[in-house]
């Protein structure tokens, strides 16, 4: 165990006091009607839910006007103090209580590790929100 592990044990000086509650949504799987050997997410049935604590930091937004529709795409990062949290690409994240925003986990969650001590402080997920 390293000095950082001891300092962070039980919340220590590196505790993430700014975390809020989120819900991880994971779709159940269904067989692809065109290729029965594959399956795909089925968002038409209630998804599996998991409560997590994390800190959301918004990165950037892009608005794409079109003659038929206007879409806004926003990128954010969710930092979770539990590096073992069950989050995968394809999951969705929503705030709790629900404020109407919904993000897709669109990249592989990052479990950074200290090369010298093996300490894994957090799990970081890249999120995308699309409106329009």
PDB file of C-alpha atoms in Angstrom:
ATOM      1  CA  UNK A   1       0.000   0.000   0.000  1.00  0.00           C
ATOM      2  CA  UNK A   2       1.338   3.432  -0.933  1.00  0.00           C
ATOM      3  CA  UNK A   3       1.108   6.802   0.777  1.00  0.00           C
ATOM      4  CA  UNK A   4      -1.605   7.884  -1.707  1.00  0.00           C
ATOM      5  CA  UNK A   5      -3.663   4.796  -0.851  1.00  0.00           C
ATOM      6  CA  UNK A   6      -3.407   5.634   2.849  1.00  0.00           C
ATOM      7  CA  UNK A   7      -4.353   9.284   2.283  1.00  0.00           C
ATOM      8  CA  UNK A   8      -7.351   8.355   0.158  1.00  0.00           C
ATOM      9  CA  UNK A   9      -8.605   5.513   2.377  1.00  0.00           C
ATOM     10  CA  UNK A  10     -11.967   6.366   3.883  1.00  0.00           C
ATOM     11  CA  UNK A  11     -12.364   9.534   1.840  1.00  0.00           C
ATOM     12  CA  UNK A  12      -9.035  11.124   2.808  1.00  0.00           C
ATOM     13  CA  UNK A  13      -7.815  14.375   1.285  1.00  0.00           C
ATOM     14  CA  UNK A  14      -8.457  13.135  -2.277  1.00  0.00           C
ATOM     15  CA  UNK A  15     -12.150  12.384  -1.710  1.00  0.00           C
ATOM     16  CA  UNK A  16     -14.453  13.567  -4.485  1.00  0.00           C
ATOM     17  CA  UNK A  17     -16.783  15.813  -2.505  1.00  0.00           C
ATOM     18  CA  UNK A  18     -18.431  17.156  -5.675  1.00  0.00           C
ATOM     19  CA  UNK A  19     -19.989  13.887  -6.803  1.00  0.00           C
ATOM     20  CA  UNK A  20     -23.696  13.605  -7.534  1.00  0.00           C
ATOM     21  CA  UNK A  21     -25.952  10.646  -8.159  1.00  0.00           C
ATOM     22  CA  UNK A  22     -26.436   9.201 -11.648  1.00  0.00           C
ATOM     23  CA  UNK A  23     -28.213   6.131 -12.981  1.00  0.00           C
ATOM     24  CA  UNK A  24     -26.495   3.812 -15.445  1.00  0.00           C
ATOM     25  CA  UNK A  25     -28.988   2.331 -17.925  1.00  0.00           C
ATOM     26  CA  UNK A  26     -28.116  -0.861 -19.796  1.00  0.00           C
ATOM     27  CA  UNK A  27     -30.433  -2.157 -22.506  1.00  0.00           C
ATOM     28  CA  UNK A  28     -31.525  -5.744 -22.549  1.00  0.00           C
ATOM     29  CA  UNK A  29     -30.391  -7.655 -25.665  1.00  0.00           C
ATOM     30  CA  UNK A  30     -32.578  -9.011 -28.490  1.00  0.00           C
ATOM     31  CA  UNK A  31     -31.834 -11.090 -31.558  1.00  0.00           C
ATOM     32  CA  UNK A  32     -31.140  -9.132 -34.730  1.00  0.00           C
ATOM     33  CA  UNK A  33     -33.980  -9.966 -37.141  1.00  0.00           C
ATOM     34  CA  UNK A  34     -31.643  -9.781 -40.151  1.00  0.00           C
ATOM     35  CA  UNK A  35     -28.855 -11.866 -38.614  1.00  0.00           C
ATOM     36  CA  UNK A  36     -30.005 -14.233 -35.823  1.00  0.00           C
ATOM     37  CA  UNK A  37     -26.373 -14.949 -34.892  1.00  0.00           C
ATOM     38  CA  UNK A  38     -26.043 -11.363 -33.601  1.00  0.00           C
ATOM     39  CA  UNK A  39     -27.910  -9.491 -30.922  1.00  0.00           C
ATOM     40  CA  UNK A  40     -28.573  -5.791 -30.437  1.00  0.00           C
ATOM     41  CA  UNK A  41     -29.744  -3.473 -27.658  1.00  0.00           C
ATOM     42  CA  UNK A  42     -33.482  -3.366 -27.016  1.00  0.00           C
ATOM     43  CA  UNK A  43     -34.410   0.012 -25.541  1.00  0.00           C
ATOM     44  CA  UNK A  44     -38.159  -0.707 -25.958  1.00  0.00           C
ATOM     45  CA  UNK A  45     -38.229  -2.602 -22.629  1.00  0.00           C
ATOM     46  CA  UNK A  46     -37.156  -1.108 -19.290  1.00  0.00           C
ATOM     47  CA  UNK A  47     -33.325  -1.238 -19.042  1.00  0.00           C
ATOM     48  CA  UNK A  48     -31.247  -2.535 -16.146  1.00  0.00           C
ATOM     49  CA  UNK A  49     -30.410   0.312 -13.748  1.00  0.00           C
ATOM     50  CA  UNK A  50     -27.433   0.888 -11.477  1.00  0.00           C
ATOM     51  CA  UNK A  51     -26.984   3.887  -9.166  1.00  0.00           C
ATOM     52  CA  UNK A  52     -23.503   5.439  -9.311  1.00  0.00           C
ATOM     53  CA  UNK A  53     -21.849   8.515  -7.879  1.00  0.00           C
ATOM     54  CA  UNK A  54     -19.760  10.710 -10.149  1.00  0.00           C
ATOM     55  CA  UNK A  55     -18.699  14.192 -11.184  1.00  0.00           C
ATOM     56  CA  UNK A  56     -19.815  15.425 -14.610  1.00  0.00           C
ATOM     57  CA  UNK A  57     -17.747  17.935 -16.551  1.00  0.00           C
ATOM     58  CA  UNK A  58     -19.097  19.228 -19.841  1.00  0.00           C
ATOM     59  CA  UNK A  59     -16.602  19.652 -22.626  1.00  0.00           C
ATOM     60  CA  UNK A  60     -18.099  21.148 -25.783  1.00  0.00           C
ATOM     61  CA  UNK A  61     -21.237  21.407 -27.892  1.00  0.00           C
ATOM     62  CA  UNK A  62     -21.751  21.475 -31.638  1.00  0.00           C
ATOM     63  CA  UNK A  63     -24.912  22.628 -33.358  1.00  0.00           C
ATOM     64  CA  UNK A  64     -25.555  21.275 -36.843  1.00  0.00           C
ATOM     65  CA  UNK A  65     -28.286  23.167 -38.693  1.00  0.00           C
ATOM     66  CA  UNK A  66     -29.963  21.343 -41.530  1.00  0.00           C
ATOM     67  CA  UNK A  67     -32.840  22.204 -43.829  1.00  0.00           C
ATOM     68  CA  UNK A  68     -35.013  19.557 -42.158  1.00  0.00           C
ATOM     69  CA  UNK A  69     -33.671  19.412 -38.629  1.00  0.00           C
ATOM     70  CA  UNK A  70     -31.215  21.021 -36.238  1.00  0.00           C
ATOM     71  CA  UNK A  71     -29.154  18.760 -34.008  1.00  0.00           C
ATOM     72  CA  UNK A  72     -27.001  19.722 -31.038  1.00  0.00           C
ATOM     73  CA  UNK A  73     -24.334  17.304 -29.861  1.00  0.00           C
ATOM     74  CA  UNK A  74     -22.607  17.791 -26.524  1.00  0.00           C
ATOM     75  CA  UNK A  75     -19.583  15.975 -25.121  1.00  0.00           C
ATOM     76  CA  UNK A  76     -19.009  15.449 -21.406  1.00  0.00           C
ATOM     77  CA  UNK A  77     -16.848  13.340 -19.105  1.00  0.00           C
ATOM     78  CA  UNK A  78     -18.084  11.479 -16.041  1.00  0.00           C
ATOM     79  CA  UNK A  79     -15.455  10.751 -13.396  1.00  0.00           C
ATOM     80  CA  UNK A  80     -16.470   8.005 -10.975  1.00  0.00           C
ATOM     81  CA  UNK A  81     -14.482   7.482  -7.746  1.00  0.00           C
ATOM     82  CA  UNK A  82     -15.103   3.703  -7.941  1.00  0.00           C
ATOM     83  CA  UNK A  83     -12.800   2.275 -10.656  1.00  0.00           C
ATOM     84  CA  UNK A  84     -14.725  -1.033 -10.549  1.00  0.00           C
ATOM     85  CA  UNK A  85     -18.088   0.524 -11.522  1.00  0.00           C
ATOM     86  CA  UNK A  86     -19.946  -1.559 -14.116  1.00  0.00           C
ATOM     87  CA  UNK A  87     -20.052   0.837 -17.085  1.00  0.00           C
ATOM     88  CA  UNK A  88     -19.595  -0.183 -20.735  1.00  0.00           C
ATOM     89  CA  UNK A  89     -19.682   1.385 -24.162  1.00  0.00           C
ATOM     90  CA  UNK A  90     -23.330   1.530 -25.272  1.00  0.00           C
ATOM     91  CA  UNK A  91     -24.743   2.199 -21.792  1.00  0.00           C
ATOM     92  CA  UNK A  92     -26.692   5.363 -21.100  1.00  0.00           C
ATOM     93  CA  UNK A  93     -26.334   7.710 -18.138  1.00  0.00           C
ATOM     94  CA  UNK A  94     -29.007   9.974 -16.655  1.00  0.00           C
ATOM     95  CA  UNK A  95     -28.985  12.258 -13.661  1.00  0.00           C
ATOM     96  CA  UNK A  96     -30.867  11.290 -10.500  1.00  0.00           C
ATOM     97  CA  UNK A  97     -33.261  12.952  -9.955  1.00  0.00           C
ATOM     98  CA  UNK A  98     -34.043  12.891 -13.675  1.00  0.00           C
ATOM     99  CA  UNK A  99     -33.661  16.352 -15.222  1.00  0.00           C
ATOM    100  CA  UNK A 100     -34.414  15.227 -18.795  1.00  0.00           C
ATOM    101  CA  UNK A 101     -30.798  14.879 -19.935  1.00  0.00           C
ATOM    102  CA  UNK A 102     -29.516  11.555 -21.238  1.00  0.00           C
ATOM    103  CA  UNK A 103     -25.955  10.721 -22.267  1.00  0.00           C
ATOM    104  CA  UNK A 104     -24.593   7.780 -24.278  1.00  0.00           C
ATOM    105  CA  UNK A 105     -21.321   6.190 -23.171  1.00  0.00           C
ATOM    106  CA  UNK A 106     -19.553   6.379 -26.524  1.00  0.00           C
ATOM    107  CA  UNK A 107     -15.981   5.450 -25.659  1.00  0.00           C
ATOM    108  CA  UNK A 108     -14.259   2.763 -23.640  1.00  0.00           C
ATOM    109  CA  UNK A 109     -14.287   3.741 -19.945  1.00  0.00           C
ATOM    110  CA  UNK A 110     -10.757   4.544 -18.799  1.00  0.00           C
ATOM    111  CA  UNK A 111      -9.350   2.889 -15.679  1.00  0.00           C
ATOM    112  CA  UNK A 112      -6.090   4.767 -15.312  1.00  0.00           C
ATOM    113  CA  UNK A 113      -3.481   3.204 -13.082  1.00  0.00           C
ATOM    114  CA  UNK A 114      -0.371   4.528 -11.356  1.00  0.00           C
ATOM    115  CA  UNK A 115       2.536   2.677 -12.976  1.00  0.00           C
ATOM    116  CA  UNK A 116       4.579   2.636  -9.758  1.00  0.00           C
ATOM    117  CA  UNK A 117       1.991   1.657  -7.151  1.00  0.00           C
ATOM    118  CA  UNK A 118      -0.858   0.051  -9.110  1.00  0.00           C
ATOM    119  CA  UNK A 119      -3.289   2.562  -7.586  1.00  0.00           C
ATOM    120  CA  UNK A 120      -6.490   3.026  -9.622  1.00  0.00           C
ATOM    121  CA  UNK A 121      -8.092   6.268  -8.435  1.00  0.00           C
ATOM    122  CA  UNK A 122     -11.105   6.632 -10.750  1.00  0.00           C
ATOM    123  CA  UNK A 123     -13.069   5.469 -13.759  1.00  0.00           C
ATOM    124  CA  UNK A 124     -13.596   8.064 -16.479  1.00  0.00           C
ATOM    125  CA  UNK A 125     -16.294   7.782 -19.163  1.00  0.00           C
ATOM    126  CA  UNK A 126     -16.680   9.872 -22.312  1.00  0.00           C
ATOM    127  CA  UNK A 127     -20.350  10.762 -22.835  1.00  0.00           C
ATOM    128  CA  UNK A 128     -22.291  12.244 -25.735  1.00  0.00           C
ATOM    129  CA  UNK A 129     -25.730  13.862 -25.565  1.00  0.00           C
ATOM    130  CA  UNK A 130     -27.737  14.481 -28.731  1.00  0.00           C
ATOM    131  CA  UNK A 131     -30.796  16.706 -29.052  1.00  0.00           C
ATOM    132  CA  UNK A 132     -32.835  17.289 -32.167  1.00  0.00           C
TER     133      UNK A 132
END
